[in-house]
Short mmCIF file of C-alpha atoms in Angstrom, two decimals:
data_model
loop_
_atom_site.label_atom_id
_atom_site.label_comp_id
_atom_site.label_asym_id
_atom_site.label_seq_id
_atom_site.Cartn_x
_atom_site.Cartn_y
_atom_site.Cartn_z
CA UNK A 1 0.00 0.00 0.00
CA UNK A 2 1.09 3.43 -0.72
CA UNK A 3 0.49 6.80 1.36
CA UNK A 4 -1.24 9.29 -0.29
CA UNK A 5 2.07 11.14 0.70
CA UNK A 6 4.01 9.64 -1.25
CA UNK A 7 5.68 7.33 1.30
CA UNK A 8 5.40 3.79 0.63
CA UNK A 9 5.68 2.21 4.07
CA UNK A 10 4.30 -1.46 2.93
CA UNK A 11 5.21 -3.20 -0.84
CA UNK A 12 5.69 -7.00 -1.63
CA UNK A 13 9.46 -7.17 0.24
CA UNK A 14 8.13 -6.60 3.37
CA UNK A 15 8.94 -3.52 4.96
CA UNK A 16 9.90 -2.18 8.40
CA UNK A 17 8.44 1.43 8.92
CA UNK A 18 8.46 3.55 11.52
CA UNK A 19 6.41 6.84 12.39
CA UNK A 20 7.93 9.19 15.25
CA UNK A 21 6.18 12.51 16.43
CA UNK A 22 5.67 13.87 19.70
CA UNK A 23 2.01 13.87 21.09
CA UNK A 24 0.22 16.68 18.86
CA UNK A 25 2.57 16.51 15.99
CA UNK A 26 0.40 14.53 13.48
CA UNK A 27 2.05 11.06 13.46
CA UNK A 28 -1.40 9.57 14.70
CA UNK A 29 -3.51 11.42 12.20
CA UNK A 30 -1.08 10.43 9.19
CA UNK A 31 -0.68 6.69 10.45
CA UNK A 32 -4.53 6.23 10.49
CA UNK A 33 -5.70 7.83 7.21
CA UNK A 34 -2.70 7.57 5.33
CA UNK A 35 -1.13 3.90 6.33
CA UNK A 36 -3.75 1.97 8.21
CA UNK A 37 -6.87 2.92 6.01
CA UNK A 38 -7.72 0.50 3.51
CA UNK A 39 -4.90 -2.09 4.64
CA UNK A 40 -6.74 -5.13 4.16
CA UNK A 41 -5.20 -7.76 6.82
CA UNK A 42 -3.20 -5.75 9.60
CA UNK A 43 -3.06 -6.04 13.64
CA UNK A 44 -2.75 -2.68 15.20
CA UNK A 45 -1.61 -3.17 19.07
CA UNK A 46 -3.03 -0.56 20.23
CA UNK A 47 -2.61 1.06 23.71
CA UNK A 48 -4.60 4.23 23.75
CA UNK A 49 -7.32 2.99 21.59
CA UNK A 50 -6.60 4.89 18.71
CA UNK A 51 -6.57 2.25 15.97
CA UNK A 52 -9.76 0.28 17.70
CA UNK A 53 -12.78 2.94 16.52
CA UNK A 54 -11.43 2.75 13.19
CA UNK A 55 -14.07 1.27 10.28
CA UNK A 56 -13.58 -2.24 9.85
CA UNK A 57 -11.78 -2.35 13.39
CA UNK A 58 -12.58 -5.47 15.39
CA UNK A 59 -11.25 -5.20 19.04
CA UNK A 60 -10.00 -7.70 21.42
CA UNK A 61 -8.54 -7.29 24.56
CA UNK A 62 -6.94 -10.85 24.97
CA UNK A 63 -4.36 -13.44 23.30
CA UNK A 64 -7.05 -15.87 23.43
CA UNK A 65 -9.66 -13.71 21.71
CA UNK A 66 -7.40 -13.14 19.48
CA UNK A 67 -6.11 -16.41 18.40
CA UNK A 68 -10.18 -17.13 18.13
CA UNK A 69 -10.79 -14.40 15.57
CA UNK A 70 -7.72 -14.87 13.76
CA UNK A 71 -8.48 -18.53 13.28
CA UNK A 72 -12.05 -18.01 11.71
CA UNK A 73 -10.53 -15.37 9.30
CA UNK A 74 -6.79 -15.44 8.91
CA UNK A 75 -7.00 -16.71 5.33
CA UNK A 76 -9.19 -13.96 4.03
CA UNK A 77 -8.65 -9.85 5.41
CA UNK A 78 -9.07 -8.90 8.91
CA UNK A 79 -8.45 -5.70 10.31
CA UNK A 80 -8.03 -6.13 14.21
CA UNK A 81 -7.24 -3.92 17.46
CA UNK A 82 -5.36 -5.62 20.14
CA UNK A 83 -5.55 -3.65 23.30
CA UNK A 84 -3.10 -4.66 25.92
CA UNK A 85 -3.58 -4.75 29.70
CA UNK A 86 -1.88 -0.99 31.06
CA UNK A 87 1.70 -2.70 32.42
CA UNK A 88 1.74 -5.47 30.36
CA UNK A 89 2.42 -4.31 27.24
CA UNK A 90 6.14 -5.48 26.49
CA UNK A 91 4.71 -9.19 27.40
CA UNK A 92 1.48 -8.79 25.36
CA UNK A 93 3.05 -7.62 21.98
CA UNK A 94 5.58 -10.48 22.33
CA UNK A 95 2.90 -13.09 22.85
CA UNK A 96 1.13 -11.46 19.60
CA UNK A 97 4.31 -11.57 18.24
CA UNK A 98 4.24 -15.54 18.54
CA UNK A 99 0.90 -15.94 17.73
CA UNK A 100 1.59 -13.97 14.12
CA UNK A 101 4.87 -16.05 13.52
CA UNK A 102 3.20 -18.73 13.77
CA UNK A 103 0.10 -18.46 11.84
CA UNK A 104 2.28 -17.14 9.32
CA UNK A 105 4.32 -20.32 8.74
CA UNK A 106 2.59 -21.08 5.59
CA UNK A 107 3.88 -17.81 4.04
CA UNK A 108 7.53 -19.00 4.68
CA UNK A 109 6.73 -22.57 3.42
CA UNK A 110 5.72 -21.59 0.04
CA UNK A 111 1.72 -22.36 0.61
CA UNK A 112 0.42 -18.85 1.19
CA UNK A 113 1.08 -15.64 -0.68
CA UNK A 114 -0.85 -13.47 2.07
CA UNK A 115 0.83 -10.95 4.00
CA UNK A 116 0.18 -9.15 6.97
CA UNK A 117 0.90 -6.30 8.58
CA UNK A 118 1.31 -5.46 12.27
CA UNK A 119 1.16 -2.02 13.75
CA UNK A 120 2.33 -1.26 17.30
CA UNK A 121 1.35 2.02 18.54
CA UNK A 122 3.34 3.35 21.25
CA UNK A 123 6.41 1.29 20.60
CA UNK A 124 8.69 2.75 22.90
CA UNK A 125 6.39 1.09 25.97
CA UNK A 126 6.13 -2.43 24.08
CA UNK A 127 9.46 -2.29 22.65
CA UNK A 128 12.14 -0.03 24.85
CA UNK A 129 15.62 -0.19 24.84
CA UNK A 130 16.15 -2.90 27.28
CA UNK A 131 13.47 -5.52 26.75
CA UNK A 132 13.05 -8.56 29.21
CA UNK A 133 14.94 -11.48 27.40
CA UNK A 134 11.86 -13.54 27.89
CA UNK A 135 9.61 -11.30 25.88
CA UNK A 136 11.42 -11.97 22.59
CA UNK A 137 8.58 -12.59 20.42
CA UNK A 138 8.44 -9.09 18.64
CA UNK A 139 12.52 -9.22 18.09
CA UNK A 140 11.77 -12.58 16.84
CA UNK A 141 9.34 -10.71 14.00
CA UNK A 142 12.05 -7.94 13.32
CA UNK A 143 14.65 -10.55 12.43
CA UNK A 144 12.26 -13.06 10.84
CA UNK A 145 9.19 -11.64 9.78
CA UNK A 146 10.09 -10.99 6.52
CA UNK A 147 10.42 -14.73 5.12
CA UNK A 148 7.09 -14.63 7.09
CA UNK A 149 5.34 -12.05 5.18
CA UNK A 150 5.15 -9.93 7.91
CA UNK A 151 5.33 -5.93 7.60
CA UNK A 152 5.94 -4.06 10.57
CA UNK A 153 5.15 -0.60 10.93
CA UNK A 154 6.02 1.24 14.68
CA UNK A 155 5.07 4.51 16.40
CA UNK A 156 6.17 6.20 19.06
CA UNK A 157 6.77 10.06 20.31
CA UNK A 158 9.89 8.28 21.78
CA UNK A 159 12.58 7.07 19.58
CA UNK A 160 14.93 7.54 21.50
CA UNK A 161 13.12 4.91 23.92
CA UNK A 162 12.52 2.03 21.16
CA UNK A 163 14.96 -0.71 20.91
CA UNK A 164 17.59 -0.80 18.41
CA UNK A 165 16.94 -4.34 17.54
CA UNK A 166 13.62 -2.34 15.62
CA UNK A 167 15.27 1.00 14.29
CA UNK A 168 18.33 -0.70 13.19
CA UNK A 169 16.17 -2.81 10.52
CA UNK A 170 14.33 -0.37 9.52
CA UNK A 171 13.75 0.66 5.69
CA UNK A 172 11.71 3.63 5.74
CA UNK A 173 10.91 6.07 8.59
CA UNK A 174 8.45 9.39 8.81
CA UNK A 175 9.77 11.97 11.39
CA UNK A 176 7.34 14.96 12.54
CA UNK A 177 8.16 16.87 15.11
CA UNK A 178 9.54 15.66 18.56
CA UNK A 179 10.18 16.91 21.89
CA UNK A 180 13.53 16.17 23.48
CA UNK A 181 17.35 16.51 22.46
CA UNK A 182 18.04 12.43 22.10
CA UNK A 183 15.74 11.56 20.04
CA UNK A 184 16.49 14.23 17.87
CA UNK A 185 19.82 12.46 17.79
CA UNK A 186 18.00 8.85 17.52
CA UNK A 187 16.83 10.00 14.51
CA UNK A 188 19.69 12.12 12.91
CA UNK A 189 21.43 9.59 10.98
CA UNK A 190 18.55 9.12 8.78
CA UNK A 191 16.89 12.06 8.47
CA UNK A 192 19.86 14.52 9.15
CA UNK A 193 21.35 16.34 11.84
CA UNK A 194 19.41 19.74 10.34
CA UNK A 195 16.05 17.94 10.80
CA UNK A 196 14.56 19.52 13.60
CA UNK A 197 15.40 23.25 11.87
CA UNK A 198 13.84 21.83 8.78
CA UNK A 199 10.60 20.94 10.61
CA UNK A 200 10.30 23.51 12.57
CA UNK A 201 10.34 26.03 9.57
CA UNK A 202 8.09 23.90 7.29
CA UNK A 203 5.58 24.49 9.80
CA UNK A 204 2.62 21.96 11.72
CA UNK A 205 2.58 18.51 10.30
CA UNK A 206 4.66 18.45 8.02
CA UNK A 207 7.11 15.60 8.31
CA UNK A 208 10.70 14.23 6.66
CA UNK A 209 9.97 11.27 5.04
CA UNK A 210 13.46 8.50 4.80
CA UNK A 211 14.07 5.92 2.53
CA UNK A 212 17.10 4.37 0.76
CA UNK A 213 16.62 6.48 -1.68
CA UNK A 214 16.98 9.79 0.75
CA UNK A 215 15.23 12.34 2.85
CA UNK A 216 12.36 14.46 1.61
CA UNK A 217 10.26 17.26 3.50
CA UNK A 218 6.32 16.00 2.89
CA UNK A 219 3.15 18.55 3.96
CA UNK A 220 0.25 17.23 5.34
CA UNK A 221 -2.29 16.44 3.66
#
């Protein structure tokens, strides 16, 4: 799927994406109507709700609801909301994590050509810099996923709080505006050290948009 931006954050090679913005910046709005909408099978784990009201949205609130719903529909589209208990959510998206892997299997076997994609709002509470060794399941997905047909897309106001084991495999990455000095510097090396001047001269949401091919400055839309 391609944004209406001109940032392609999903194609057939699987692709890790990541959307950073502090709270107000427009990351949420521009994840929603410009990624999310009219992504056919995708699991947003989704914290504060945000993903859960959208059309087409199913939520669920446990692993074994879930694994239910995914079972009655995972070889046709689904568009699902998995809201984690408040504290648990570094355990939670691991377990989902597993669950996805696994039901994905057939993708890596050669017996399925259906992707999915899974979108974890809030990242840097799910994912952070040190995660338990136990809760590997989403690190499993970042190293693996992609045989899987698994396309990860992550959002945070934090970078500088996300794991490295996520933003070092990334392949594409929308920056808006953010709050603090390090992640700022989380973000320099792809987007440039200038970034935050750029932004904040381009005005409201407007965001740089990375890929391999570079850096461009994208208005909202």
């Amino acid at each position: 799927m391609n944004s209406t931006t001109g940032v392609a954050m999903i194609d057939r090679s699987g692709k890790r994406g990541a959307i950073f913005g502090k709270s107000g910046s427009g990351k949420t709005y521009f994840a929603k109507n410009h990624i999310v909408k009219g992504m056919d099978r995708v699991i947003a784990f989704d914290p504060e709700e945000e993903f859960a009201d959208m059309r087409g949205f199913v939520a669920v609130s446990s692993l074994q609801q879930l694994a239910d719903l995914a079972l009655d529909c995972w070889e046709g589209n689904f568009r699902i909301a998995y809201l984690p208990s408040p504290g648990r959510e570094e355990q939670e998206l691991s377990e989902v994590s597993r669950l996805i892997e696994r039901y994905q299997e057939p993708y890596r076997a050669g017996k399925s050509n259906d992707k999915v994609t899974l979108v974890v709002d809030e990242l840097n509470l799910s994912f952070p810099l040190n995660p338990k060794p136990q809760n590997d399941g989403f690190a499993r997905l970042c190293s693996r996923g992609r045989k899987r047909g698994v396309n990860l897309i992550g959002i945070s106001q934090r970078p500088a709080e996300v794991s490295t084991r996520f933003r070092g495999n990334l392949d594409r990455m929308s920056v808006f505006e953010l709050s603090l000095k390090n992640d700022w510097q989380a973000v320099a090396q792809y987007v440039g050290e200038d970034a935050q001047e750029r932004l904040v001269k381009a005005g409201r949401f407007h965001h740089l948009a990375w890929d391999h091919n570079g850096v461009k400055l994208v208005a909202p839309t």
